[in-house]
Amino acid sequence: MTVSIRQFDDGAWIHVADSRAVGAGEVRRVTDHDFCPCTVGHVLVEAFVDVGVAGHDVRARVAGQCIDCGTDGVLDWLTFGRVDGGTFRPVSTDAVQQVG
Ligand SMILES: [Zn+2]
């Protein structure tokens, strides 16, 4: 089954199967990253630069800013959810995620 995954509104949203799935404005906790000096960065998602799929995972590169140290830039690929039987299941913003 093919599920369409696109970015919308200049990167403000990821649409999965033509409905809004993930929006900018969330803070993602990331580790194993080179985005900023923080061991665990808290990156405010400002825009989705690129979206893609790896297996069932919906992944994106985002432009954002670490709310702890102020670094801004583009974060490497991060998983935002999974498509499971045609349903999008988001990764919790409480999760500490590895980047890349
Ligand atoms: Zn930081």
Short mmCIF file of N, CA and C and ligand atoms in Angstrom, two decimals:
data_model
loop_
_atom_site.label_atom_id
_atom_site.label_comp_id
_atom_site.label_asym_id
_atom_site.label_seq_id
_atom_site.Cartn_x
_atom_site.Cartn_y
_atom_site.Cartn_z
N MET A 1 0.85 -1.20 0.00
CA MET A 1 0.00 0.00 0.00
C MET A 1 0.88 1.25 0.00
N THR A 2 0.50 2.19 -0.80
CA THR A 2 1.24 3.44 -0.87
C THR A 2 0.47 4.53 -0.13
N VAL A 3 1.16 5.19 0.78
CA VAL A 3 0.55 6.30 1.51
C VAL A 3 1.31 7.55 1.13
N SER A 4 0.61 8.57 0.71
CA SER A 4 1.29 9.79 0.30
C SER A 4 1.75 10.58 1.52
N ILE A 5 2.96 11.07 1.42
CA ILE A 5 3.54 11.87 2.50
C ILE A 5 4.11 13.12 1.87
N ARG A 6 3.62 14.26 2.32
CA ARG A 6 4.06 15.51 1.72
C ARG A 6 4.19 16.59 2.78
N GLN A 7 4.97 17.59 2.46
CA GLN A 7 5.00 18.77 3.32
C GLN A 7 4.05 19.82 2.74
N PHE A 8 3.49 20.64 3.61
CA PHE A 8 2.44 21.56 3.22
C PHE A 8 2.67 22.93 3.86
N ASP A 9 2.05 23.91 3.28
CA ASP A 9 2.08 25.28 3.86
C ASP A 9 3.50 25.73 4.17
N ASP A 10 4.37 25.65 3.14
CA ASP A 10 5.76 26.08 3.30
C ASP A 10 6.46 25.34 4.43
N GLY A 11 6.12 24.07 4.60
CA GLY A 11 6.83 23.27 5.60
C GLY A 11 6.23 23.32 6.98
N ALA A 12 5.07 23.92 7.14
CA ALA A 12 4.46 24.01 8.46
C ALA A 12 3.83 22.68 8.90
N TRP A 13 3.52 21.85 7.94
CA TRP A 13 2.85 20.57 8.25
C TRP A 13 3.43 19.45 7.42
N ILE A 14 3.37 18.22 8.02
CA ILE A 14 3.52 17.01 7.21
C ILE A 14 2.13 16.42 7.08
N HIS A 15 1.74 16.18 5.85
CA HIS A 15 0.49 15.49 5.60
C HIS A 15 0.78 14.03 5.30
N VAL A 16 0.05 13.14 5.93
CA VAL A 16 0.13 11.71 5.63
C VAL A 16 -1.23 11.27 5.15
N ALA A 17 -1.26 10.65 3.96
CA ALA A 17 -2.53 10.22 3.36
C ALA A 17 -3.52 11.39 3.32
N ASP A 18 -3.01 12.55 2.93
CA ASP A 18 -3.82 13.74 2.69
C ASP A 18 -4.48 14.33 3.93
N SER A 19 -4.01 13.99 5.12
CA SER A 19 -4.50 14.71 6.29
C SER A 19 -3.30 15.16 7.14
N ARG A 20 -3.51 16.23 7.89
CA ARG A 20 -2.45 16.77 8.71
C ARG A 20 -2.01 15.76 9.75
N ALA A 21 -0.71 15.50 9.82
CA ALA A 21 -0.20 14.49 10.75
C ALA A 21 0.72 15.10 11.80
N VAL A 22 1.64 15.94 11.36
CA VAL A 22 2.59 16.56 12.29
C VAL A 22 2.72 18.02 11.92
N GLY A 23 2.71 18.89 12.93
CA GLY A 23 2.84 20.31 12.68
C GLY A 23 4.09 20.89 13.29
N ALA A 24 4.55 21.99 12.71
CA ALA A 24 5.65 22.74 13.31
C ALA A 24 5.18 23.31 14.65
N GLY A 25 6.16 23.69 15.49
CA GLY A 25 5.82 24.26 16.78
C GLY A 25 6.02 23.29 17.94
N GLU A 26 6.27 22.01 17.61
CA GLU A 26 6.56 21.03 18.65
C GLU A 26 8.03 21.10 19.04
N VAL A 27 8.31 20.71 20.29
CA VAL A 27 9.70 20.60 20.73
C VAL A 27 10.06 19.12 20.74
N ARG A 28 11.15 18.80 20.05
CA ARG A 28 11.63 17.41 19.97
C ARG A 28 12.89 17.27 20.79
N ARG A 29 12.97 16.21 21.59
CA ARG A 29 14.16 15.92 22.39
C ARG A 29 15.05 14.99 21.59
N VAL A 30 16.27 15.43 21.35
CA VAL A 30 17.15 14.64 20.48
C VAL A 30 18.49 14.39 21.15
N THR A 31 19.04 13.22 20.84
CA THR A 31 20.36 12.85 21.34
C THR A 31 21.17 12.27 20.19
N ASP A 32 22.48 12.08 20.42
CA ASP A 32 23.37 11.62 19.35
C ASP A 32 23.28 12.52 18.12
N HIS A 33 23.32 13.79 18.35
CA HIS A 33 23.15 14.74 17.24
C HIS A 33 24.33 15.70 17.23
N ASP A 34 24.52 16.39 16.10
CA ASP A 34 25.54 17.43 16.07
C ASP A 34 24.91 18.79 15.79
N PHE A 35 23.65 18.91 16.15
CA PHE A 35 22.91 20.14 15.91
C PHE A 35 23.39 21.27 16.82
N CYS A 36 23.63 20.92 18.08
CA CYS A 36 24.04 21.93 19.08
C CYS A 36 24.85 21.22 20.16
N PRO A 37 25.42 21.97 21.10
CA PRO A 37 26.30 21.33 22.09
C PRO A 37 25.56 20.52 23.16
N CYS A 38 24.25 20.62 23.28
CA CYS A 38 23.52 19.95 24.35
C CYS A 38 23.55 18.43 24.18
N THR A 39 23.74 17.70 25.30
CA THR A 39 23.67 16.24 25.25
C THR A 39 22.29 15.82 24.77
N VAL A 40 21.27 16.40 25.38
CA VAL A 40 19.90 16.23 24.88
C VAL A 40 19.42 17.61 24.44
N GLY A 41 19.30 17.77 23.14
CA GLY A 41 18.83 19.05 22.61
C GLY A 41 17.31 19.10 22.65
N HIS A 42 16.77 20.28 22.88
CA HIS A 42 15.32 20.49 22.83
C HIS A 42 15.05 21.41 21.65
N VAL A 43 14.71 20.80 20.53
CA VAL A 43 14.65 21.53 19.28
C VAL A 43 13.20 21.90 18.94
N LEU A 44 12.97 23.20 18.91
CA LEU A 44 11.66 23.70 18.49
C LEU A 44 11.59 23.61 16.97
N VAL A 45 10.62 22.86 16.48
CA VAL A 45 10.48 22.67 15.03
C VAL A 45 9.85 23.92 14.43
N GLU A 46 10.61 24.55 13.53
CA GLU A 46 10.09 25.76 12.87
C GLU A 46 9.51 25.45 11.50
N ALA A 47 10.11 24.49 10.81
CA ALA A 47 9.60 24.11 9.48
C ALA A 47 10.16 22.76 9.10
N PHE A 48 9.40 22.02 8.31
CA PHE A 48 9.87 20.76 7.75
C PHE A 48 10.54 21.06 6.42
N VAL A 49 11.83 20.75 6.33
CA VAL A 49 12.61 21.06 5.13
C VAL A 49 12.45 19.95 4.10
N ASP A 50 12.39 18.72 4.58
CA ASP A 50 12.35 17.58 3.68
C ASP A 50 11.62 16.46 4.42
N VAL A 51 10.82 15.70 3.71
CA VAL A 51 10.13 14.57 4.33
C VAL A 51 10.41 13.32 3.52
N GLY A 52 10.37 12.18 4.20
CA GLY A 52 10.64 10.93 3.51
C GLY A 52 10.13 9.76 4.32
N VAL A 53 10.25 8.59 3.74
CA VAL A 53 9.78 7.37 4.37
C VAL A 53 10.91 6.37 4.40
N ALA A 54 11.09 5.69 5.52
CA ALA A 54 12.05 4.60 5.62
C ALA A 54 11.28 3.42 6.20
N GLY A 55 10.96 2.44 5.38
CA GLY A 55 10.09 1.37 5.84
C GLY A 55 8.73 1.95 6.17
N HIS A 56 8.29 1.76 7.43
CA HIS A 56 7.01 2.34 7.86
C HIS A 56 7.21 3.69 8.55
N ASP A 57 8.46 4.09 8.72
CA ASP A 57 8.73 5.32 9.47
C ASP A 57 8.57 6.55 8.58
N VAL A 58 7.92 7.56 9.15
CA VAL A 58 7.82 8.86 8.49
C VAL A 58 8.90 9.73 9.10
N ARG A 59 9.82 10.19 8.23
CA ARG A 59 10.98 10.92 8.72
C ARG A 59 11.02 12.30 8.09
N ALA A 60 11.69 13.22 8.77
CA ALA A 60 11.81 14.56 8.22
C ALA A 60 13.10 15.21 8.69
N ARG A 61 13.58 16.13 7.88
CA ARG A 61 14.62 17.06 8.31
C ARG A 61 13.90 18.37 8.62
N VAL A 62 14.25 18.97 9.74
CA VAL A 62 13.54 20.17 10.14
C VAL A 62 14.50 21.33 10.38
N ALA A 63 14.01 22.51 10.09
CA ALA A 63 14.68 23.73 10.52
C ALA A 63 14.13 24.06 11.89
N GLY A 64 15.03 24.35 12.81
CA GLY A 64 14.55 24.62 14.16
C GLY A 64 15.59 25.31 15.01
N GLN A 65 15.23 25.44 16.28
CA GLN A 65 16.11 26.11 17.23
C GLN A 65 16.09 25.35 18.54
N CYS A 66 17.28 25.14 19.13
CA CYS A 66 17.35 24.52 20.45
C CYS A 66 16.92 25.55 21.49
N ILE A 67 15.92 25.21 22.28
CA ILE A 67 15.40 26.19 23.25
C ILE A 67 16.28 26.25 24.49
N ASP A 68 17.27 25.34 24.60
CA ASP A 68 18.19 25.40 25.73
C ASP A 68 19.38 26.31 25.46
N CYS A 69 19.98 26.17 24.27
CA CYS A 69 21.23 26.90 24.00
C CYS A 69 21.08 27.95 22.90
N GLY A 70 19.97 27.93 22.18
CA GLY A 70 19.72 28.96 21.18
C GLY A 70 20.25 28.67 19.80
N THR A 71 20.96 27.53 19.64
CA THR A 71 21.46 27.19 18.31
C THR A 71 20.29 27.00 17.35
N ASP A 72 20.42 27.59 16.15
CA ASP A 72 19.41 27.24 15.16
C ASP A 72 20.08 26.75 13.89
N GLY A 73 19.32 25.95 13.15
CA GLY A 73 19.87 25.31 11.96
C GLY A 73 18.91 24.26 11.47
N VAL A 74 19.50 23.32 10.72
CA VAL A 74 18.69 22.23 10.18
C VAL A 74 19.15 20.93 10.84
N LEU A 75 18.19 20.24 11.41
CA LEU A 75 18.44 18.97 12.10
C LEU A 75 18.45 17.84 11.08
N ASP A 76 19.29 16.85 11.34
CA ASP A 76 19.34 15.68 10.45
C ASP A 76 18.03 14.88 10.58
N TRP A 77 17.91 13.83 9.77
CA TRP A 77 16.67 13.06 9.71
C TRP A 77 16.22 12.56 11.08
N LEU A 78 14.96 12.77 11.36
CA LEU A 78 14.35 12.37 12.62
C LEU A 78 13.01 11.71 12.30
N THR A 79 12.70 10.64 13.05
CA THR A 79 11.44 9.93 12.84
C THR A 79 10.32 10.64 13.59
N PHE A 80 9.24 10.92 12.89
CA PHE A 80 8.10 11.61 13.50
C PHE A 80 6.91 10.71 13.74
N GLY A 81 6.94 9.52 13.16
CA GLY A 81 5.85 8.58 13.39
C GLY A 81 5.98 7.40 12.46
N ARG A 82 4.97 6.55 12.55
CA ARG A 82 4.92 5.35 11.72
C ARG A 82 3.57 5.28 11.04
N VAL A 83 3.57 4.71 9.85
CA VAL A 83 2.30 4.40 9.21
C VAL A 83 2.05 2.92 9.43
N ASP A 84 0.96 2.63 10.12
CA ASP A 84 0.64 1.28 10.53
C ASP A 84 -0.75 0.95 10.02
N GLY A 85 -0.82 0.11 8.99
CA GLY A 85 -2.11 -0.25 8.42
C GLY A 85 -2.87 0.95 7.87
N GLY A 86 -2.12 1.93 7.36
CA GLY A 86 -2.75 3.11 6.80
C GLY A 86 -3.03 4.20 7.81
N THR A 87 -2.77 3.92 9.10
CA THR A 87 -2.99 4.91 10.16
C THR A 87 -1.66 5.49 10.61
N PHE A 88 -1.60 6.79 10.77
CA PHE A 88 -0.38 7.44 11.23
C PHE A 88 -0.33 7.43 12.75
N ARG A 89 0.78 6.93 13.29
CA ARG A 89 0.97 6.91 14.75
C ARG A 89 2.18 7.77 15.07
N PRO A 90 1.96 8.94 15.66
CA PRO A 90 3.08 9.85 15.91
C PRO A 90 3.98 9.38 17.03
N VAL A 91 5.25 9.77 16.94
CA VAL A 91 6.19 9.58 18.04
C VAL A 91 5.89 10.64 19.10
N SER A 92 5.81 10.23 20.35
CA SER A 92 5.52 11.17 21.43
C SER A 92 6.60 12.24 21.53
N THR A 93 6.19 13.46 21.83
CA THR A 93 7.18 14.52 22.04
C THR A 93 7.92 14.32 23.35
N ASP A 94 7.48 13.38 24.20
CA ASP A 94 8.21 13.05 25.43
C ASP A 94 9.42 12.17 25.17
N ALA A 95 9.44 11.53 24.00
CA ALA A 95 10.51 10.58 23.71
C ALA A 95 11.81 11.33 23.44
N VAL A 96 12.93 10.75 23.90
CA VAL A 96 14.26 11.24 23.53
C VAL A 96 14.70 10.39 22.34
N GLN A 97 14.92 11.05 21.21
CA GLN A 97 15.14 10.33 19.97
C GLN A 97 16.56 10.50 19.46
N GLN A 98 17.06 9.44 18.85
CA GLN A 98 18.34 9.53 18.17
C GLN A 98 18.14 10.12 16.78
N VAL A 99 19.12 10.89 16.37
CA VAL A 99 19.06 11.56 15.08
C VAL A 99 19.93 10.81 14.08
N GLY A 100 19.53 10.85 12.84
CA GLY A 100 20.35 10.30 11.76
C GLY A 100 19.86 8.95 11.28
ZN ZN B 1 21.16 22.99 22.52
#
